[in-house]
Tab-separated table of C-alpha atoms in Angstrom:
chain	number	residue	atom	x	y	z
A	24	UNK	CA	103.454	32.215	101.969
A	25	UNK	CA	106.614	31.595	104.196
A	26	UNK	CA	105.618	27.933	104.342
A	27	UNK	CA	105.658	27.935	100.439
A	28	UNK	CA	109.370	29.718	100.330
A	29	UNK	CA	110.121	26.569	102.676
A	30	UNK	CA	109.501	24.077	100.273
A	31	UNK	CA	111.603	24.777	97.268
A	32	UNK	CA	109.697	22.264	95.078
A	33	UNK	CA	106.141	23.689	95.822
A	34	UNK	CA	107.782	27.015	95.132
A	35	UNK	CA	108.631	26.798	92.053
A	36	UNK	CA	106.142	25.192	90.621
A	37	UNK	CA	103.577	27.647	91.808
A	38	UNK	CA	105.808	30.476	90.548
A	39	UNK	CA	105.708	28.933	87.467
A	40	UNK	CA	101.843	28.850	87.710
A	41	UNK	CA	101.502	32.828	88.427
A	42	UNK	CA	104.115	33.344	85.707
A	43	UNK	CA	101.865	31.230	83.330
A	44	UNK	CA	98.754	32.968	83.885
A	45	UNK	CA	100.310	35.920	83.949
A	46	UNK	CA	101.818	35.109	80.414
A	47	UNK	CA	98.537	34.904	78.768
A	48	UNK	CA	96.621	38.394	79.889
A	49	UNK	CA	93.020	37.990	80.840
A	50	UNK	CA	91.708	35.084	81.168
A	51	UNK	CA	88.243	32.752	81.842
A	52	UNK	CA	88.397	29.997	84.227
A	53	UNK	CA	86.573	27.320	84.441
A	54	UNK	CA	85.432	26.709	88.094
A	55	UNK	CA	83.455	24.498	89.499
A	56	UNK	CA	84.794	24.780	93.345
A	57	UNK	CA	86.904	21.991	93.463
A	58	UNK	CA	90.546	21.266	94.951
A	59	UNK	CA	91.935	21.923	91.683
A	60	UNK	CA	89.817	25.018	90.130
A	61	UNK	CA	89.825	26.921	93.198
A	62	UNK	CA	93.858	26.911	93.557
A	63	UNK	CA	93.919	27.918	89.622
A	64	UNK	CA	91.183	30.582	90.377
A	65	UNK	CA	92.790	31.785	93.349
A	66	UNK	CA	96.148	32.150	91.663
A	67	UNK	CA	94.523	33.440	88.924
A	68	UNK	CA	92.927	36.881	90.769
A	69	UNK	CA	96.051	37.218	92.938
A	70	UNK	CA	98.158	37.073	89.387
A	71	UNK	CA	96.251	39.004	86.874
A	72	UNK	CA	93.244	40.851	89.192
A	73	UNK	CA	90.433	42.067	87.537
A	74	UNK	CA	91.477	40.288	84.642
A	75	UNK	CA	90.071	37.013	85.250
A	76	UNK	CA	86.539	35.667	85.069
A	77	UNK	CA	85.007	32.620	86.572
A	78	UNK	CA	82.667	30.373	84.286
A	79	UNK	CA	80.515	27.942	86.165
A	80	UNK	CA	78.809	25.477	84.418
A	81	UNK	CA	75.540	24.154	86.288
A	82	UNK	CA	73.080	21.355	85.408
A	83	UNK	CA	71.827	17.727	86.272
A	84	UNK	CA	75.475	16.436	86.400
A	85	UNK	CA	76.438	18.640	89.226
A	86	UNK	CA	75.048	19.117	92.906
A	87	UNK	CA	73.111	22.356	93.854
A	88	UNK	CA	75.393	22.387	97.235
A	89	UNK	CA	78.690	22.273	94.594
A	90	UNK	CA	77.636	25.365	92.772
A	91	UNK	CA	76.730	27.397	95.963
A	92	UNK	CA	80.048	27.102	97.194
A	93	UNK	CA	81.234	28.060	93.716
A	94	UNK	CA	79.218	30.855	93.525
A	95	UNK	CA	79.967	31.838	97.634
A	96	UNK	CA	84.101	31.171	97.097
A	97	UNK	CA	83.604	33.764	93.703
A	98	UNK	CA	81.748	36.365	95.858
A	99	UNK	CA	85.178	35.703	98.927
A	100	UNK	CA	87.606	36.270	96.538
A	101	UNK	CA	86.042	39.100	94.281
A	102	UNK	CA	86.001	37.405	91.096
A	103	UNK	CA	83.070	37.985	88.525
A	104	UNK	CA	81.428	34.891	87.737
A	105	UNK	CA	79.339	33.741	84.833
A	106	UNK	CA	76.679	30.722	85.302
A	107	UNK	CA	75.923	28.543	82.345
A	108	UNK	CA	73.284	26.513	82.556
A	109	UNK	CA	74.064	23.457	80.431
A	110	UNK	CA	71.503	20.677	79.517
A	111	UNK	CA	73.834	18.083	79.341
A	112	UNK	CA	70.817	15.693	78.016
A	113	UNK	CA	69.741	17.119	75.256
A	114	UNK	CA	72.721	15.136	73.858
A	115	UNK	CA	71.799	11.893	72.804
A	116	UNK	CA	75.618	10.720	72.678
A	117	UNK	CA	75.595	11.862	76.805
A	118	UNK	CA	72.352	10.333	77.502
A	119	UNK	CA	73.028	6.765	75.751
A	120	UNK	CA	75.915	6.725	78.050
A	121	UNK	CA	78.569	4.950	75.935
A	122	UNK	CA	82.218	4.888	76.638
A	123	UNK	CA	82.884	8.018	74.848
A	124	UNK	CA	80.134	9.904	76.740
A	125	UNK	CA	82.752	12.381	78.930
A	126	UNK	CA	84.307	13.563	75.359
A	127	UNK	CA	81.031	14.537	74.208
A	128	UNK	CA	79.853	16.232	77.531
A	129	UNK	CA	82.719	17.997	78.359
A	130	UNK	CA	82.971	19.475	74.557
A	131	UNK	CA	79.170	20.330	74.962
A	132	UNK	CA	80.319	22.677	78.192
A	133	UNK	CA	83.500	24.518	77.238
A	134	UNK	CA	81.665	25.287	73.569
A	135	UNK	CA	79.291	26.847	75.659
A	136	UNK	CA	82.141	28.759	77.982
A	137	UNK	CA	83.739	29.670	74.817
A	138	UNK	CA	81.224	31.064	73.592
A	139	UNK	CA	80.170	33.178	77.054
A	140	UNK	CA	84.108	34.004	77.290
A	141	UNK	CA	84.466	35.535	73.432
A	142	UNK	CA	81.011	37.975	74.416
A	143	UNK	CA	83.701	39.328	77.234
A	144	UNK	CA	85.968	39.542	75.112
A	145	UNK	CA	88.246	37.010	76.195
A	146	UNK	CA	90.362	34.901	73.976
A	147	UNK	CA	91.536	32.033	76.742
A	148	UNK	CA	90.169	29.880	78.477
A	149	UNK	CA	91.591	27.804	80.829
A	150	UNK	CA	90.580	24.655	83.776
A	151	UNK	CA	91.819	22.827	86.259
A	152	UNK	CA	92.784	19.540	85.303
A	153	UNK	CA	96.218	18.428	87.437
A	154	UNK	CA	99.047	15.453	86.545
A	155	UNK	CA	97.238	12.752	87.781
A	156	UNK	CA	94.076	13.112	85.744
A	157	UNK	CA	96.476	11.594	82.907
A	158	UNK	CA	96.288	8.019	84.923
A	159	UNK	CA	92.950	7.650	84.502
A	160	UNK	CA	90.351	7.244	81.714
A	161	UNK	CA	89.264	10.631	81.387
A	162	UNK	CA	88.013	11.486	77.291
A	163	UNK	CA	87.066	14.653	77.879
A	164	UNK	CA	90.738	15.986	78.232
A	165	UNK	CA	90.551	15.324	74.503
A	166	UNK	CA	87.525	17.695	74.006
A	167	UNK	CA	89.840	19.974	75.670
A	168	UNK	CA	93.036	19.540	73.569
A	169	UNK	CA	90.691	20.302	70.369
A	170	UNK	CA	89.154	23.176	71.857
A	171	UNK	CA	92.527	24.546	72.621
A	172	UNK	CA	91.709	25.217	76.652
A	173	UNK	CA	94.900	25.667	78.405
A	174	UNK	CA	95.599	23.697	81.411
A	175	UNK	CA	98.107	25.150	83.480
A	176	UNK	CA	98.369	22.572	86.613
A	177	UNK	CA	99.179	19.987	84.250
A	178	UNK	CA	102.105	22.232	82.866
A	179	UNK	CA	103.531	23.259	85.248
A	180	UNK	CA	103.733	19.738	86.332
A	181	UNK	CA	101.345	20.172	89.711
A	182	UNK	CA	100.083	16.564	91.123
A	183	UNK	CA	96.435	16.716	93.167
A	184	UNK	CA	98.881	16.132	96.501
A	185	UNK	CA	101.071	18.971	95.932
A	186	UNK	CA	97.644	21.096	94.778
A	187	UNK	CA	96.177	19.901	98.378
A	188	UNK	CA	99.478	21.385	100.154
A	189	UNK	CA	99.546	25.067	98.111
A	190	UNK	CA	95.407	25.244	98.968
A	191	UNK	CA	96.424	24.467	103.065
A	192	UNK	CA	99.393	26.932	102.874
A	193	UNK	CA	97.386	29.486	101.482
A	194	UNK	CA	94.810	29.080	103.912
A	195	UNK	CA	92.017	28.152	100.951
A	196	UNK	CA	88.772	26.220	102.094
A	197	UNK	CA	88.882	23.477	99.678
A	198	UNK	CA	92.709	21.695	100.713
A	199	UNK	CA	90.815	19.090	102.146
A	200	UNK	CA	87.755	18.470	100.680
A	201	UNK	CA	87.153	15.087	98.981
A	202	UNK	CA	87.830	14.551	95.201
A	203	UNK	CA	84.298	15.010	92.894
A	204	UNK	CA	83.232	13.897	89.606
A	205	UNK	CA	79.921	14.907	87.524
A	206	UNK	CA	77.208	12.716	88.787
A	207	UNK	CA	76.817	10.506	85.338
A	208	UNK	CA	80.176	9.223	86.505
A	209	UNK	CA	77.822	7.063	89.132
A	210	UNK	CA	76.146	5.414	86.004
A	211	UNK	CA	77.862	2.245	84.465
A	212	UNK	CA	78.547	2.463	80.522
A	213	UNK	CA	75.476	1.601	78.438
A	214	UNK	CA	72.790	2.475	81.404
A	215	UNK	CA	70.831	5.629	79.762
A	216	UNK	CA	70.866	8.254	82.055
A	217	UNK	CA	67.941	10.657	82.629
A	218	UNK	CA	67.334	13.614	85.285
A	219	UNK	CA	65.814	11.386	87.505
A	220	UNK	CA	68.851	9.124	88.292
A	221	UNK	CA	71.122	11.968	88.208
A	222	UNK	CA	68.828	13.642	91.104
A	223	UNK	CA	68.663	10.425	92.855
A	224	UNK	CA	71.779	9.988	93.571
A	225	UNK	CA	72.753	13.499	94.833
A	226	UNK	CA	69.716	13.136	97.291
A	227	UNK	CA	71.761	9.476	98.254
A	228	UNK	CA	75.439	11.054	98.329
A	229	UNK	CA	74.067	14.364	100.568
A	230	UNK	CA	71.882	12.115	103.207
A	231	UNK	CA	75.399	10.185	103.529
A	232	UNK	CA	77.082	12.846	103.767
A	233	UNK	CA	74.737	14.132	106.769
A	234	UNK	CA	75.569	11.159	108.354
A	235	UNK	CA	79.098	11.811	108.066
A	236	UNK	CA	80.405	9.713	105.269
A	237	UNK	CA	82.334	12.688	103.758
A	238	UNK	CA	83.567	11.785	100.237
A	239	UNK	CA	80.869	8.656	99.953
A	240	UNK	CA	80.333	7.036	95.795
A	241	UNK	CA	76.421	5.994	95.414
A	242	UNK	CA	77.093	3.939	92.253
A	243	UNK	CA	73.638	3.641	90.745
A	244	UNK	CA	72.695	0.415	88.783
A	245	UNK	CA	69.610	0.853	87.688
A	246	UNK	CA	67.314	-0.114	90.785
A	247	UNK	CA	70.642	-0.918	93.056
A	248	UNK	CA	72.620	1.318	94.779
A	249	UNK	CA	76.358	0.306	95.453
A	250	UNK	CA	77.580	2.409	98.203
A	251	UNK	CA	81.211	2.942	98.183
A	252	UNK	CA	82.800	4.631	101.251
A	253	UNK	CA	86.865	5.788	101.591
A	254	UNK	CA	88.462	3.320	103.724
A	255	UNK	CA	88.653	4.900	106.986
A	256	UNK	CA	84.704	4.935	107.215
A	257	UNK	CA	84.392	1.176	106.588
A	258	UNK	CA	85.089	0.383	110.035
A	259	UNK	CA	82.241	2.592	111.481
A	260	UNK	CA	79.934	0.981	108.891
A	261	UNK	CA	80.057	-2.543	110.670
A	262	UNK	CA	79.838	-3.578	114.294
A	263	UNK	CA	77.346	-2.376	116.936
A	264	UNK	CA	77.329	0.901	116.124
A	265	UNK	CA	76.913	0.387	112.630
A	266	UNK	CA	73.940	-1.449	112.903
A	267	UNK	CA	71.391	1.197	112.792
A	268	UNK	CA	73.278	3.367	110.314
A	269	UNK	CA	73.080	0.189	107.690
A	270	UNK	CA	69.202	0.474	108.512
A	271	UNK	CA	68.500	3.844	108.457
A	272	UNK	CA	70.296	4.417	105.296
A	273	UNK	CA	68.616	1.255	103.691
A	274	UNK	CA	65.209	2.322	104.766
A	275	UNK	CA	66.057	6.025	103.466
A	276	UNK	CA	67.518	5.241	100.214
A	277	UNK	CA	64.443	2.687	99.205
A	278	UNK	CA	62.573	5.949	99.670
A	279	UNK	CA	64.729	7.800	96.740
A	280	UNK	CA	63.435	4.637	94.281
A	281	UNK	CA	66.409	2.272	95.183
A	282	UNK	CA	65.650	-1.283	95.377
A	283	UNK	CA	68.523	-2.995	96.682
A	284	UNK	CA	71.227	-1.361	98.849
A	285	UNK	CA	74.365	-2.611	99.258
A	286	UNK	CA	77.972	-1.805	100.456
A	287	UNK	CA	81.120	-2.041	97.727
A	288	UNK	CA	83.696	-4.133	99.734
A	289	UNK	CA	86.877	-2.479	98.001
A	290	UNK	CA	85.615	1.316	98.965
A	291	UNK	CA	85.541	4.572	97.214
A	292	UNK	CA	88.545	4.525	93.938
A	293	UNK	CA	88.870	6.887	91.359
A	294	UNK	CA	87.172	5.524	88.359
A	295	UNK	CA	85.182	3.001	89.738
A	296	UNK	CA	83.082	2.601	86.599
A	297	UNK	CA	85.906	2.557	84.017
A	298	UNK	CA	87.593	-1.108	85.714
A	299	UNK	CA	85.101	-3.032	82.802
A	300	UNK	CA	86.301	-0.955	80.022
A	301	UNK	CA	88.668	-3.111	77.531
A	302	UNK	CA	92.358	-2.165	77.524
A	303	UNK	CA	92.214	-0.758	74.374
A	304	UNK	CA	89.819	1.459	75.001
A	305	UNK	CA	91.960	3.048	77.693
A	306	UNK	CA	94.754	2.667	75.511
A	307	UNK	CA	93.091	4.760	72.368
A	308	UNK	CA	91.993	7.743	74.735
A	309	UNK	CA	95.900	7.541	76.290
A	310	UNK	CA	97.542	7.602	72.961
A	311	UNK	CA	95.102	10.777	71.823
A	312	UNK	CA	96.280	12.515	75.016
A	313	UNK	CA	100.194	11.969	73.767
């Protein structure tokens, strides 16, 4: 905590954080074991203690390995945790996977941790959504305005950087783990998606990962798989040493039903899929969020 006194910026702001939460009583938050979830969570039990319960939301979007360190971090800490199992599917506005599909999603989970939050009598609900989510596309954050979920990173003014720092300082395991998004953000607009896919690529993304390609994108298009890997691992991609990895992973992921494997030259970006969307479709979600 010393180091936090030290740095009179990340101070305050995460003052300003334990003041909010404490401000609103008890509270559900949803966690999914991120960078940004577990700092709220964290904050959360240390602020209001018993008062606060997790709500995890599980289902073809997300990883089994994602929700056992959600589940393992809850059991650390001491915080009760509620699992809801969400068929994301079963909506046909998710599964045509249109432009809009994150809106409808992410309004289809928090109705659902609404509704598992009022049976414990809870009245707010908030996530973990930080200030540079507002750069990119991101239409769920306007499920979230309607729903009235409180978002206290964003106001308190908390950037995914600063969020990394607090985590290290206060010794949490998550201050440098790599950035994740729901697995239908792997899908390009207008590609259905089905269970199979979704599975698919998680089975791509972990054997990467096993071969040490932390933070790795498997960017499914329909029988191709566009690999996209953060920049420092590009290097030990090509050359000698490289060689066998490129065949091993191209024999292994023809296995999981890819046809074609191949290697995006830019590397892993935020919002890979969202570069063909028209401007004013990014502008219309941007002006919602005003």
């Amino acid at each position: 905590m010393n180091q936090i006194e030290n740095n009179r910026i990340l101070q305050d702001k995460y003052e300003k954080l334990c003041n909010t939460l404490l401000s609103y009583g008890k509270i559900g938050v949803a966690f999914s074991g991120g960078v940004d979830s577990t700092l709220l969570l964290y904050a959360a039990k240390k602020t209001l203690g018993d008062s606060v319960v997790a709500f995890t939301a599980t289902g073809p979007s997300f990883p089994n390995w994602e929700g056992s360190e959600a589940k393992a971090f809850c059991e650390n800490l001491g915080v009760e945790q509620v699992v809801i199992p969400v068929d994301m599917l079963s909506l046909s506005q998710v599964r045509e996977n249109q432009p809009d599909r994150c809106y409808h999603c992410k309004k289809h989970i928090f109705e659902g941790m609404l509704k598992a939050a009022e049976e414990k009598n809870i009245e707010i609900l908030v996530e973990g959504s930080n200030m540079d989510d507002l750069k990119d596309y991101r239409p769920g954050m306007v499920a979230l305005q309607e729903l009235e979920i409180k978002s206290p990173l964003r106001q308190v003014n908390l950037t995914k950087e600063e969020i990394r720092q607090l985590s290290k300082i206060l010794s949490l395991p998550t201050w440098e783990k790599p950035s994740f998004a729901c697995l239908a953000s792997r899908i390009p607009y207008g590609e259905k998606l089905t269970d199979e896919k979704l599975s698919r690529i998680e089975q791509a993304e972990q054997y990467l990962a096993s071969l040490g390609f932390i933070g790795c994108r498997v960017r499914s298009h329909e029988n191709l798989a566009r690999i996209e890997l953060v920049s420092a691992q590009l290097d030990e991609f090509f050359g000698e040493a490289g060689n066998k990895k490129r065949i091993d992973i191209s024999t292994t992921l023809k296995t999981m039903g890819f046809d074609y494997i191949t290697l995006d030259l830019l590397g892993y970006r935020t919002g890979a899929m969202n570069e063909v969307l028209p401007e004013e479709t990014l502008q219309q979600v941007a002006k919602s969020l005003c």
